[in-house]
Amino acid sequence: MKNQLGLTKEFIIYRYFIQPQLDKANNSLIGYELLMKEKKPEGWRPPANFSDVPSHLMAQVLVATTKLLSLKIGSVSVNINRNQLMDEEVRDAIIEAQRILRPLKLVVELTEDTPNKDWSNEEYISLIKEFIDYGMDFSLDDCGTGTNQMDQIKDMIPLASEIKFAIQNFGEKLRDPDIENKVIYWRDICKKENIRFILEGIEDEKDDALADKLEIDLRQGYYYGKPRLLKLKADDDEF
């Protein structure tokens, strides 16, 4: 069954939340990341496995969401995993989203999730180049974890406009010297390649102060703003 917007009822269980990304040095908002969540009895939660989100639903939600974004910022980021990158329906939705958002720039973040098939980097790279040709930026998310280890992504780094490191993936966070060294490692790669480095997972004043110490300007985390639901008109329509 569809509502007056032509959206199926199952559409309403997925929504994008937006979280700010900041340039601490200039005290400015540089963009938002779109974070997909699923409506469950206990509230909105990230899907247990993003590959389980039907491609047609992800495409519907992404396009409907970008139609609402008229934010005075430089970019909007969207996460996809390798399975979704290889899905033509998802790629078409991303291209349509960039068309809607222009002149805002869409940043496609490739996550660290393990794919269902053993596709080659050459296959990924050819599709990433298509996004770049449409005016998008490419980002490598959660580097140093999952399938986004250096030996697995080194061929993609020349295509990237940014690299992200998520300290929330490590229990001790920046208070652990080993984690601090990992942050420095990825920060220095970005300096060498002249691309952006975003530190994610800043949750308190101590994290913020240590990011200052490491001279990392671009940041994201609960300390600066929690993800908030971006409501769509479909939420008020009756099915």
JSON list of C-alpha atoms in Angstrom, two decimals, residues 22-178:
[
{"chain": "A", "resi": 22, "resn": "LEU", "atom": "CA", "xyz": [32.68, 20.91, 12.98]},
{"chain": "A", "resi": 23, "resn": "ASP", "atom": "CA", "xyz": [35.86, 22.79, 12.24]},
{"chain": "A", "resi": 24, "resn": "LYS", "atom": "CA", "xyz": [37.06, 23.53, 15.77]},
{"chain": "A", "resi": 25, "resn": "ALA", "atom": "CA", "xyz": [39.80, 25.91, 14.62]},
{"chain": "A", "resi": 26, "resn": "ASN", "atom": "CA", "xyz": [37.29, 28.20, 12.91]},
{"chain": "A", "resi": 27, "resn": "ASN", "atom": "CA", "xyz": [34.39, 27.36, 15.26]},
{"chain": "A", "resi": 28, "resn": "SER", "atom": "CA", "xyz": [32.21, 26.61, 12.25]},
{"chain": "A", "resi": 29, "resn": "LEU", "atom": "CA", "xyz": [29.83, 23.93, 11.01]},
{"chain": "A", "resi": 30, "resn": "ILE", "atom": "CA", "xyz": [31.21, 22.26, 7.89]},
{"chain": "A", "resi": 31, "resn": "GLY", "atom": "CA", "xyz": [28.52, 19.66, 7.20]},
{"chain": "A", "resi": 32, "resn": "TYR", "atom": "CA", "xyz": [26.17, 16.99, 8.42]},
{"chain": "A", "resi": 33, "resn": "GLU", "atom": "CA", "xyz": [26.43, 13.22, 8.34]},
{"chain": "A", "resi": 34, "resn": "LEU", "atom": "CA", "xyz": [23.28, 11.25, 7.57]},
{"chain": "A", "resi": 35, "resn": "LEU", "atom": "CA", "xyz": [22.96, 8.27, 9.92]},
{"chain": "A", "resi": 36, "resn": "MET", "atom": "CA", "xyz": [20.28, 5.70, 9.10]},
{"chain": "A", "resi": 37, "resn": "LYS", "atom": "CA", "xyz": [18.22, 4.26, 11.96]},
{"chain": "A", "resi": 38, "resn": "GLU", "atom": "CA", "xyz": [15.41, 1.73, 12.16]},
{"chain": "A", "resi": 39, "resn": "LYS", "atom": "CA", "xyz": [12.24, 2.22, 14.19]},
{"chain": "A", "resi": 40, "resn": "LYS", "atom": "CA", "xyz": [11.92, -0.56, 16.78]},
{"chain": "A", "resi": 41, "resn": "PRO", "atom": "CA", "xyz": [9.64, -1.05, 19.82]},
{"chain": "A", "resi": 42, "resn": "GLU", "atom": "CA", "xyz": [12.40, 0.33, 22.07]},
{"chain": "A", "resi": 43, "resn": "GLY", "atom": "CA", "xyz": [12.95, 3.37, 19.84]},
{"chain": "A", "resi": 44, "resn": "TRP", "atom": "CA", "xyz": [15.19, 4.36, 16.92]},
{"chain": "A", "resi": 45, "resn": "ARG", "atom": "CA", "xyz": [18.27, 2.13, 16.63]},
{"chain": "A", "resi": 46, "resn": "PRO", "atom": "CA", "xyz": [20.96, 1.58, 13.97]},
{"chain": "A", "resi": 47, "resn": "PRO", "atom": "CA", "xyz": [20.12, -1.49, 11.84]},
{"chain": "A", "resi": 48, "resn": "ALA", "atom": "CA", "xyz": [21.87, -4.61, 13.13]},
{"chain": "A", "resi": 49, "resn": "ASN", "atom": "CA", "xyz": [23.31, -5.10, 9.65]},
{"chain": "A", "resi": 50, "resn": "PHE", "atom": "CA", "xyz": [23.09, -2.29, 7.12]},
{"chain": "A", "resi": 51, "resn": "SER", "atom": "CA", "xyz": [23.24, -4.83, 4.29]},
{"chain": "A", "resi": 52, "resn": "ASP", "atom": "CA", "xyz": [19.84, -6.08, 5.46]},
{"chain": "A", "resi": 53, "resn": "VAL", "atom": "CA", "xyz": [18.19, -2.73, 4.65]},
{"chain": "A", "resi": 54, "resn": "PRO", "atom": "CA", "xyz": [16.39, -3.31, 1.33]},
{"chain": "A", "resi": 55, "resn": "SER", "atom": "CA", "xyz": [18.02, -1.32, -1.45]},
{"chain": "A", "resi": 56, "resn": "HIS", "atom": "CA", "xyz": [14.75, 0.18, -2.66]},
{"chain": "A", "resi": 57, "resn": "LEU", "atom": "CA", "xyz": [13.97, 1.47, 0.85]},
{"chain": "A", "resi": 58, "resn": "MET", "atom": "CA", "xyz": [17.39, 3.00, 1.33]},
{"chain": "A", "resi": 59, "resn": "ALA", "atom": "CA", "xyz": [16.99, 4.68, -2.05]},
{"chain": "A", "resi": 60, "resn": "GLN", "atom": "CA", "xyz": [13.53, 6.04, -1.16]},
{"chain": "A", "resi": 61, "resn": "VAL", "atom": "CA", "xyz": [14.62, 7.40, 2.21]},
{"chain": "A", "resi": 62, "resn": "LEU", "atom": "CA", "xyz": [17.81, 8.96, 0.85]},
{"chain": "A", "resi": 63, "resn": "VAL", "atom": "CA", "xyz": [16.08, 10.78, -1.99]},
{"chain": "A", "resi": 64, "resn": "ALA", "atom": "CA", "xyz": [13.17, 11.93, 0.22]},
{"chain": "A", "resi": 65, "resn": "THR", "atom": "CA", "xyz": [15.64, 13.17, 2.85]},
{"chain": "A", "resi": 66, "resn": "THR", "atom": "CA", "xyz": [17.82, 15.12, 0.45]},
{"chain": "A", "resi": 67, "resn": "LYS", "atom": "CA", "xyz": [14.74, 16.87, -0.94]},
{"chain": "A", "resi": 68, "resn": "LEU", "atom": "CA", "xyz": [14.35, 18.48, 2.51]},
{"chain": "A", "resi": 69, "resn": "LEU", "atom": "CA", "xyz": [17.94, 19.54, 2.96]},
{"chain": "A", "resi": 70, "resn": "SER", "atom": "CA", "xyz": [18.38, 23.21, 2.16]},
{"chain": "A", "resi": 71, "resn": "LEU", "atom": "CA", "xyz": [20.98, 23.73, 4.85]},
{"chain": "A", "resi": 72, "resn": "LYS", "atom": "CA", "xyz": [23.54, 26.52, 4.47]},
{"chain": "A", "resi": 73, "resn": "ILE", "atom": "CA", "xyz": [26.52, 24.21, 4.77]},
{"chain": "A", "resi": 74, "resn": "GLY", "atom": "CA", "xyz": [29.19, 22.81, 2.52]},
{"chain": "A", "resi": 75, "resn": "SER", "atom": "CA", "xyz": [28.35, 19.12, 2.48]},
{"chain": "A", "resi": 76, "resn": "VAL", "atom": "CA", "xyz": [26.11, 16.25, 3.51]},
{"chain": "A", "resi": 77, "resn": "SER", "atom": "CA", "xyz": [27.65, 12.81, 4.09]},
{"chain": "A", "resi": 78, "resn": "VAL", "atom": "CA", "xyz": [25.99, 9.45, 3.54]},
{"chain": "A", "resi": 79, "resn": "ASN", "atom": "CA", "xyz": [27.32, 6.03, 4.55]},
{"chain": "A", "resi": 80, "resn": "ILE", "atom": "CA", "xyz": [27.35, 3.02, 2.26]},
{"chain": "A", "resi": 81, "resn": "ASN", "atom": "CA", "xyz": [29.06, -0.33, 2.63]},
{"chain": "A", "resi": 82, "resn": "ARG", "atom": "CA", "xyz": [30.65, -2.36, -0.15]},
{"chain": "A", "resi": 83, "resn": "ASN", "atom": "CA", "xyz": [27.48, -4.37, -0.80]},
{"chain": "A", "resi": 84, "resn": "GLN", "atom": "CA", "xyz": [25.54, -1.15, -1.30]},
{"chain": "A", "resi": 85, "resn": "LEU", "atom": "CA", "xyz": [28.27, 0.33, -3.49]},
{"chain": "A", "resi": 86, "resn": "MET", "atom": "CA", "xyz": [27.85, -2.62, -5.83]},
{"chain": "A", "resi": 87, "resn": "ASP", "atom": "CA", "xyz": [24.05, -2.21, -5.89]},
{"chain": "A", "resi": 88, "resn": "GLU", "atom": "CA", "xyz": [22.89, -0.22, -8.95]},
{"chain": "A", "resi": 89, "resn": "GLU", "atom": "CA", "xyz": [19.68, 0.95, -7.25]},
{"chain": "A", "resi": 90, "resn": "VAL", "atom": "CA", "xyz": [21.64, 2.45, -4.35]},
{"chain": "A", "resi": 91, "resn": "ARG", "atom": "CA", "xyz": [24.13, 4.11, -6.70]},
{"chain": "A", "resi": 92, "resn": "ASP", "atom": "CA", "xyz": [21.32, 5.63, -8.77]},
{"chain": "A", "resi": 93, "resn": "ALA", "atom": "CA", "xyz": [19.73, 7.03, -5.59]},
{"chain": "A", "resi": 94, "resn": "ILE", "atom": "CA", "xyz": [23.03, 8.58, -4.52]},
{"chain": "A", "resi": 95, "resn": "ILE", "atom": "CA", "xyz": [23.44, 10.23, -7.92]},
{"chain": "A", "resi": 96, "resn": "GLU", "atom": "CA", "xyz": [19.85, 11.52, -7.74]},
{"chain": "A", "resi": 97, "resn": "ALA", "atom": "CA", "xyz": [20.51, 12.81, -4.21]},
{"chain": "A", "resi": 98, "resn": "GLN", "atom": "CA", "xyz": [23.53, 14.78, -5.44]},
{"chain": "A", "resi": 99, "resn": "ARG", "atom": "CA", "xyz": [21.43, 16.26, -8.24]},
{"chain": "A", "resi": 100, "resn": "ILE", "atom": "CA", "xyz": [18.82, 17.39, -5.69]},
{"chain": "A", "resi": 101, "resn": "LEU", "atom": "CA", "xyz": [21.40, 18.75, -3.24]},
{"chain": "A", "resi": 102, "resn": "ARG", "atom": "CA", "xyz": [23.47, 20.74, -5.73]},
{"chain": "A", "resi": 103, "resn": "PRO", "atom": "CA", "xyz": [25.17, 23.17, -5.06]},
{"chain": "A", "resi": 104, "resn": "LEU", "atom": "CA", "xyz": [25.66, 21.33, -1.74]},
{"chain": "A", "resi": 105, "resn": "LYS", "atom": "CA", "xyz": [28.20, 18.54, -2.12]},
{"chain": "A", "resi": 106, "resn": "LEU", "atom": "CA", "xyz": [27.37, 14.95, -1.24]},
{"chain": "A", "resi": 107, "resn": "VAL", "atom": "CA", "xyz": [30.17, 13.02, 0.46]},
{"chain": "A", "resi": 108, "resn": "VAL", "atom": "CA", "xyz": [29.96, 9.24, 0.01]},
{"chain": "A", "resi": 109, "resn": "GLU", "atom": "CA", "xyz": [31.51, 7.47, 3.01]},
{"chain": "A", "resi": 110, "resn": "LEU", "atom": "CA", "xyz": [32.61, 3.87, 2.46]},
{"chain": "A", "resi": 111, "resn": "THR", "atom": "CA", "xyz": [32.20, 1.99, 5.74]},
{"chain": "A", "resi": 112, "resn": "GLU", "atom": "CA", "xyz": [34.31, -0.85, 7.12]},
{"chain": "A", "resi": 113, "resn": "ASP", "atom": "CA", "xyz": [31.58, -3.54, 6.93]},
{"chain": "A", "resi": 114, "resn": "THR", "atom": "CA", "xyz": [32.66, -6.88, 5.49]},
{"chain": "A", "resi": 115, "resn": "PRO", "atom": "CA", "xyz": [31.00, -7.47, 2.09]},
{"chain": "A", "resi": 116, "resn": "ASN", "atom": "CA", "xyz": [29.03, -10.57, 1.15]},
{"chain": "A", "resi": 117, "resn": "LYS", "atom": "CA", "xyz": [31.19, -11.21, -1.92]},
{"chain": "A", "resi": 118, "resn": "ASP", "atom": "CA", "xyz": [34.87, -10.91, -2.69]},
{"chain": "A", "resi": 119, "resn": "TRP", "atom": "CA", "xyz": [34.76, -8.00, -5.10]},
{"chain": "A", "resi": 120, "resn": "SER", "atom": "CA", "xyz": [38.04, -6.46, -6.22]},
{"chain": "A", "resi": 121, "resn": "ASN", "atom": "CA", "xyz": [39.27, -2.97, -5.43]},
{"chain": "A", "resi": 122, "resn": "GLU", "atom": "CA", "xyz": [39.30, -2.32, -9.18]},
{"chain": "A", "resi": 123, "resn": "GLU", "atom": "CA", "xyz": [35.52, -2.88, -9.25]},
{"chain": "A", "resi": 124, "resn": "TYR", "atom": "CA", "xyz": [35.00, -0.53, -6.29]},
{"chain": "A", "resi": 125, "resn": "ILE", "atom": "CA", "xyz": [37.29, 2.12, -7.75]},
{"chain": "A", "resi": 126, "resn": "SER", "atom": "CA", "xyz": [35.50, 2.27, -11.10]},
{"chain": "A", "resi": 127, "resn": "LEU", "atom": "CA", "xyz": [32.21, 2.99, -9.31]},
{"chain": "A", "resi": 128, "resn": "ILE", "atom": "CA", "xyz": [33.76, 5.49, -6.90]},
{"chain": "A", "resi": 129, "resn": "LYS", "atom": "CA", "xyz": [35.12, 7.38, -9.90]},
{"chain": "A", "resi": 130, "resn": "GLU", "atom": "CA", "xyz": [31.57, 7.66, -11.24]},
{"chain": "A", "resi": 131, "resn": "PHE", "atom": "CA", "xyz": [30.50, 9.42, -8.03]},
{"chain": "A", "resi": 132, "resn": "ILE", "atom": "CA", "xyz": [33.46, 11.78, -8.28]},
{"chain": "A", "resi": 133, "resn": "ASP", "atom": "CA", "xyz": [32.58, 12.52, -11.91]},
{"chain": "A", "resi": 134, "resn": "TYR", "atom": "CA", "xyz": [29.13, 13.62, -10.70]},
{"chain": "A", "resi": 135, "resn": "GLY", "atom": "CA", "xyz": [30.79, 16.15, -8.38]},
{"chain": "A", "resi": 136, "resn": "MET", "atom": "CA", "xyz": [30.74, 14.16, -5.15]},
{"chain": "A", "resi": 137, "resn": "ASP", "atom": "CA", "xyz": [33.53, 13.65, -2.64]},
{"chain": "A", "resi": 138, "resn": "PHE", "atom": "CA", "xyz": [34.67, 10.21, -1.54]},
{"chain": "A", "resi": 139, "resn": "SER", "atom": "CA", "xyz": [35.46, 9.40, 2.10]},
{"chain": "A", "resi": 140, "resn": "LEU", "atom": "CA", "xyz": [36.93, 6.35, 3.84]},
{"chain": "A", "resi": 141, "resn": "ASP", "atom": "CA", "xyz": [35.07, 5.83, 7.11]},
{"chain": "A", "resi": 142, "resn": "ASP", "atom": "CA", "xyz": [36.26, 4.16, 10.34]},
{"chain": "A", "resi": 143, "resn": "CYS", "atom": "CA", "xyz": [39.78, 3.62, 9.02]},
{"chain": "A", "resi": 144, "resn": "GLY", "atom": "CA", "xyz": [41.86, 1.13, 10.94]},
{"chain": "A", "resi": 145, "resn": "THR", "atom": "CA", "xyz": [38.86, -1.17, 11.56]},
{"chain": "A", "resi": 146, "resn": "GLY", "atom": "CA", "xyz": [37.04, -3.89, 9.61]},
{"chain": "A", "resi": 147, "resn": "THR", "atom": "CA", "xyz": [37.80, -3.88, 5.90]},
{"chain": "A", "resi": 148, "resn": "ASN", "atom": "CA", "xyz": [39.17, -0.34, 6.00]},
{"chain": "A", "resi": 149, "resn": "GLN", "atom": "CA", "xyz": [42.67, -1.35, 7.05]},
{"chain": "A", "resi": 150, "resn": "MET", "atom": "CA", "xyz": [45.54, 0.28, 5.22]},
{"chain": "A", "resi": 151, "resn": "ASP", "atom": "CA", "xyz": [46.44, -2.79, 3.16]},
{"chain": "A", "resi": 152, "resn": "GLN", "atom": "CA", "xyz": [42.83, -3.02, 1.93]},
{"chain": "A", "resi": 153, "resn": "ILE", "atom": "CA", "xyz": [42.24, 0.64, 1.08]},
{"chain": "A", "resi": 154, "resn": "LYS", "atom": "CA", "xyz": [45.62, 1.96, -0.05]},
{"chain": "A", "resi": 155, "resn": "ASP", "atom": "CA", "xyz": [44.49, 1.86, -3.69]},
{"chain": "A", "resi": 156, "resn": "MET", "atom": "CA", "xyz": [41.44, 3.98, -2.81]},
{"chain": "A", "resi": 157, "resn": "ILE", "atom": "CA", "xyz": [43.23, 6.69, -0.84]},
{"chain": "A", "resi": 158, "resn": "PRO", "atom": "CA", "xyz": [44.23, 8.66, -3.98]},
{"chain": "A", "resi": 159, "resn": "LEU", "atom": "CA", "xyz": [40.49, 9.00, -4.75]},
{"chain": "A", "resi": 160, "resn": "ALA", "atom": "CA", "xyz": [39.56, 10.14, -1.24]},
{"chain": "A", "resi": 161, "resn": "SER", "atom": "CA", "xyz": [38.84, 13.71, -0.18]},
{"chain": "A", "resi": 162, "resn": "GLU", "atom": "CA", "xyz": [38.82, 12.69, 3.48]},
{"chain": "A", "resi": 163, "resn": "ILE", "atom": "CA", "xyz": [39.57, 9.93, 5.95]},
{"chain": "A", "resi": 164, "resn": "LYS", "atom": "CA", "xyz": [37.66, 9.41, 9.18]},
{"chain": "A", "resi": 165, "resn": "PHE", "atom": "CA", "xyz": [38.85, 7.73, 12.37]},
{"chain": "A", "resi": 166, "resn": "ALA", "atom": "CA", "xyz": [36.26, 6.72, 14.97]},
{"chain": "A", "resi": 167, "resn": "ILE", "atom": "CA", "xyz": [37.61, 6.62, 18.50]},
{"chain": "A", "resi": 168, "resn": "GLN", "atom": "CA", "xyz": [34.30, 5.16, 19.75]},
{"chain": "A", "resi": 169, "resn": "ASN", "atom": "CA", "xyz": [35.38, 1.88, 18.13]},
{"chain": "A", "resi": 170, "resn": "PHE", "atom": "CA", "xyz": [38.10, 1.55, 20.77]},
{"chain": "A", "resi": 171, "resn": "GLY", "atom": "CA", "xyz": [37.19, 1.08, 24.41]},
{"chain": "A", "resi": 172, "resn": "GLU", "atom": "CA", "xyz": [39.91, 3.24, 25.94]},
{"chain": "A", "resi": 173, "resn": "LYS", "atom": "CA", "xyz": [39.59, 5.96, 23.30]},
{"chain": "A", "resi": 174, "resn": "LEU", "atom": "CA", "xyz": [42.21, 8.73, 23.30]},
{"chain": "A", "resi": 175, "resn": "ARG", "atom": "CA", "xyz": [43.30, 7.99, 26.85]},
{"chain": "A", "resi": 176, "resn": "ASP", "atom": "CA", "xyz": [45.14, 4.91, 25.55]},
{"chain": "A", "resi": 177, "resn": "PRO", "atom": "CA", "xyz": [48.57, 5.82, 24.08]},
{"chain": "A", "resi": 178, "resn": "ASP", "atom": "CA", "xyz": [48.16, 3.07, 21.47]}
]
